XYZ file of C-alpha atoms in Angstrom:
289
model
C 81.577 132.325 88.927
C 78.929 135.015 88.050
C 78.124 135.035 84.501
C 77.056 138.672 83.407
C 76.874 141.202 80.681
C 79.303 144.099 81.444
C 77.440 146.393 78.974
C 74.290 146.588 80.917
C 75.874 148.164 83.873
C 72.795 150.249 84.976
C 70.825 147.062 85.987
C 73.746 146.217 88.485
C 72.586 148.931 90.874
C 69.389 147.260 91.515
C 70.659 143.664 91.306
C 71.628 141.766 94.423
C 73.176 138.341 94.553
C 74.536 136.158 97.302
C 78.112 137.698 96.737
C 76.699 141.240 97.219
C 78.425 142.910 100.018
C 75.438 144.605 101.168
C 73.801 141.263 102.482
C 76.978 140.405 104.470
C 77.321 143.900 105.887
C 73.561 144.632 106.720
C 73.825 143.772 110.409
C 76.852 146.136 110.686
C 74.835 148.855 108.882
C 72.069 148.525 111.685
C 74.697 148.620 114.339
C 76.687 151.688 112.877
C 73.365 153.624 112.408
C 72.556 153.071 116.218
C 75.995 154.167 116.933
C 75.849 157.330 114.944
C 72.293 158.241 116.220
C 73.654 157.910 119.811
C 76.696 160.183 119.089
C 74.519 162.692 117.481
C 72.008 162.453 120.211
C 74.543 162.868 122.853
C 76.488 165.880 121.277
C 73.543 167.787 119.907
C 70.823 167.073 122.518
C 72.496 166.231 125.818
C 75.747 167.854 125.772
C 74.777 170.526 123.511
C 78.260 171.157 122.142
C 79.071 174.327 120.157
C 79.852 173.963 116.397
C 83.350 175.492 117.384
C 83.875 172.459 119.670
C 87.436 170.867 119.483
C 85.751 167.725 118.509
C 85.108 169.125 115.017
C 88.723 169.341 114.315
C 88.774 165.592 114.286
C 87.857 165.841 110.620
C 91.198 167.110 109.866
C 92.591 163.618 110.950
C 90.107 161.884 108.669
C 91.150 164.263 105.671
C 94.690 163.183 106.354
C 94.111 159.651 106.813
C 91.549 159.081 103.995
C 94.471 159.312 101.368
C 96.402 156.522 103.350
C 93.435 154.241 103.692
C 92.631 154.597 100.004
C 96.243 153.443 99.104
C 95.977 150.511 101.482
C 92.718 149.244 100.002
C 93.902 149.722 96.448
C 97.116 147.709 97.208
C 94.815 145.097 98.949
C 92.540 144.692 96.248
C 95.192 144.694 93.416
C 97.040 142.065 95.335
C 93.775 139.781 95.582
C 93.072 140.442 91.951
C 96.476 139.399 90.896
C 95.999 136.193 92.847
C 92.702 135.427 91.114
C 94.190 136.166 87.598
C 97.236 133.991 88.282
C 94.927 131.262 89.308
C 93.033 131.608 85.946
C 96.103 131.732 84.062
C 97.135 128.371 85.537
C 93.963 126.705 84.734
C 94.194 128.235 81.239
C 97.454 126.560 80.921
C 96.074 123.388 82.087
C 93.337 123.430 79.481
C 96.027 123.919 76.750
C 98.403 121.305 77.929
C 95.615 118.658 78.296
C 94.548 119.345 74.661
C 98.267 119.293 73.461
C 98.996 116.097 75.193
C 95.796 114.527 73.816
C 96.694 115.620 70.184
C 100.152 114.439 70.514
C 99.120 111.122 71.897
C 96.495 110.870 69.229
C 99.092 111.293 66.496
C 101.780 108.956 68.123
C 99.803 106.115 69.473
C 98.962 103.305 66.963
C 95.358 103.073 66.102
C 95.281 99.649 67.205
C 96.218 100.446 70.709
C 92.743 101.106 71.923
C 93.610 100.146 75.530
C 96.106 103.059 75.968
C 93.948 105.408 74.035
C 91.135 104.791 76.497
C 93.494 105.150 79.375
C 94.582 108.664 78.494
C 91.098 109.446 77.459
C 90.012 109.197 80.894
C 93.150 109.693 82.953
C 93.863 113.039 81.534
C 90.491 114.728 82.369
C 90.576 113.000 85.718
C 93.737 114.960 86.584
C 91.700 118.238 86.140
C 88.802 117.015 88.337
C 91.252 115.629 91.015
C 93.168 118.960 91.003
C 89.933 121.065 91.255
C 88.942 118.930 94.211
C 92.312 118.884 95.851
C 92.435 122.720 95.891
C 89.063 122.768 97.683
C 90.441 120.044 100.147
C 87.905 117.471 99.142
C 87.899 114.102 97.267
C 84.944 113.131 95.099
C 85.367 109.700 93.687
C 82.217 110.029 91.639
C 83.757 112.682 89.383
C 86.758 110.356 88.433
C 86.091 107.810 85.796
C 87.315 104.410 86.710
C 90.088 102.685 85.035
C 90.768 98.830 85.336
C 93.506 98.043 87.715
C 93.771 101.683 89.025
C 93.127 102.438 92.780
C 93.569 105.954 94.095
C 94.263 106.758 97.848
C 92.190 109.683 99.087
C 94.354 110.079 101.879
C 97.191 111.050 99.600
C 98.016 113.682 97.069
C 95.379 112.556 94.385
C 96.778 114.721 91.407
C 100.192 113.407 91.946
C 99.100 109.836 92.049
C 97.264 110.468 88.614
C 100.264 112.228 87.173
C 102.365 109.214 88.231
C 100.194 106.680 86.355
C 100.229 108.898 83.247
C 103.918 109.137 83.420
C 104.392 105.439 84.117
C 101.994 104.415 81.276
C 103.997 106.598 78.856
C 107.298 105.028 79.777
C 105.863 101.598 79.487
C 104.820 102.347 76.035
C 108.266 103.572 75.398
C 109.763 100.331 76.516
C 107.225 98.376 74.485
C 108.575 100.361 71.338
C 105.404 102.314 70.628
C 106.975 105.559 71.515
C 110.597 106.715 70.164
C 112.944 108.573 72.311
C 112.087 111.652 70.339
C 108.391 111.241 70.843
C 108.972 110.853 74.498
C 110.720 114.177 74.604
C 107.938 115.992 72.662
C 105.316 114.931 75.205
C 107.669 115.357 78.356
C 106.950 119.146 78.468
C 103.015 118.475 78.740
C 103.693 115.713 81.335
C 105.879 117.971 83.475
C 103.488 121.008 83.236
C 100.859 118.864 85.380
C 102.997 119.110 88.435
C 104.030 122.842 87.788
C 100.406 123.960 87.462
C 99.050 122.274 90.581
C 102.268 123.381 92.461
C 101.428 127.084 91.227
C 97.904 126.935 92.468
C 98.953 125.377 95.875
C 101.253 128.314 96.278
C 98.219 130.768 95.619
C 96.047 128.843 98.170
C 98.404 128.276 100.891
C 99.898 131.720 100.933
C 97.362 134.362 101.908
C 98.537 137.818 102.789
C 100.409 138.317 105.962
C 98.135 138.232 109.058
C 99.337 141.348 110.663
C 98.743 143.327 107.180
C 95.096 141.744 107.100
C 94.261 142.712 110.799
C 95.857 146.279 110.412
C 93.523 147.008 107.454
C 90.479 145.912 109.457
C 91.306 147.770 112.451
C 92.113 150.802 110.416
C 88.749 150.789 108.858
C 87.061 150.184 112.136
C 88.610 153.134 113.903
C 88.274 155.376 110.856
C 84.498 154.886 110.636
C 83.756 154.796 114.332
C 85.484 158.313 114.758
C 83.698 159.852 111.769
C 80.391 160.912 113.473
C 82.320 162.445 116.370
C 83.536 165.504 114.049
C 81.027 165.369 111.261
C 77.854 165.414 113.408
C 78.366 169.304 113.815
C 77.955 169.758 109.987
C 75.645 167.092 109.109
C 73.667 166.741 112.189
C 71.468 163.587 111.961
C 72.378 163.076 108.267
C 75.832 161.846 109.522
C 73.895 158.523 110.145
C 73.491 157.640 106.270
C 76.842 159.363 105.232
C 78.885 157.131 107.703
C 77.070 154.038 106.808
C 77.749 154.730 103.123
C 81.406 155.321 103.911
C 81.660 152.358 105.734
C 79.895 150.224 102.898
C 82.480 151.427 100.593
C 85.545 150.668 102.534
C 84.319 147.428 104.029
C 83.154 146.108 100.440
C 86.677 146.545 99.157
C 88.076 144.412 101.843
C 85.386 141.706 101.682
C 85.830 141.613 97.909
C 89.573 141.218 98.343
C 88.957 138.401 100.898
C 86.718 136.593 98.494
C 89.068 136.596 95.367
C 92.160 135.966 96.996
C 91.572 132.186 97.078
C 89.965 131.719 93.653
C 89.448 127.840 93.862
C 86.607 127.646 96.269
C 82.929 127.776 95.885
C 82.307 131.572 96.231
C 80.235 133.357 93.691
C 83.381 135.123 92.192
C 85.696 132.211 92.379
C 86.960 130.626 89.124
C 84.450 128.279 87.219
C 86.800 125.239 87.657
C 83.978 122.750 87.539
C 83.072 124.128 84.040
C 86.722 124.177 82.970
C 87.366 120.516 84.114
C 84.093 119.433 82.228
C 85.461 121.189 79.202
C 88.877 119.485 79.391
C 86.950 116.034 79.597
C 84.827 116.905 76.654
C 87.672 118.210 74.490
C 89.930 115.301 75.345
C 87.311 112.748 74.665
C 86.768 114.373 71.222
C 90.454 114.239 70.249
C 91.062 110.638 71.492
């Protein structure tokens, strides 16, 4: 995730980073400029069309469709941002639940039970790291601190395996009489939240916007931009080249930004800082336990 100061907005105009849409769209800028130059040359120099040509009236269509495409793109970006923000809320809930679980275990566990304290100190943050990598479809054994007698299967759902181990250890402590029934109910909410949170994040990751909707927006932008020089060349002449390129930059950038943030758990520049969040969970749980 890009860390920046929102108050120095003027510097953003001259700042380019790896997530900037200009870099991604630059080849299209060149191709579109050549296309607009060709259209202008054909209509003005070769065909010598009159400024009163029927082609000029095509601008009326763009005036009507401009409102439609703006509504589509606003809905697209809002939907993508809602997914990004929902992902951030779920990770915020994970942070709070890990802290709450650690605090309750610190208060409930006997001081003499150092083995269980060490188990929870390792396994609770391990869940956060396992969930982070699970949402990226990867498995990094080096990020998971080892626990004696615990062996995880990377081919199975790793967060579920860790949650199962934590829950089993809690119930074993209950059977040993180190937890009362009331204490078990007290920490049950945090234990249950692990599965709820990873399930919500999986829903965000595995449910993109409908394919037909995404394809329609891209086709709409393409045909809208490609027909712009046909009518505006009579008014702007060769200035139609930078104007059309700028319009394409605005429309296509909104679509690219929406594509990037609709899956907020990856490694893109604008994705959630799940690595930092997981490291903070490990730090805070270690401090508590």
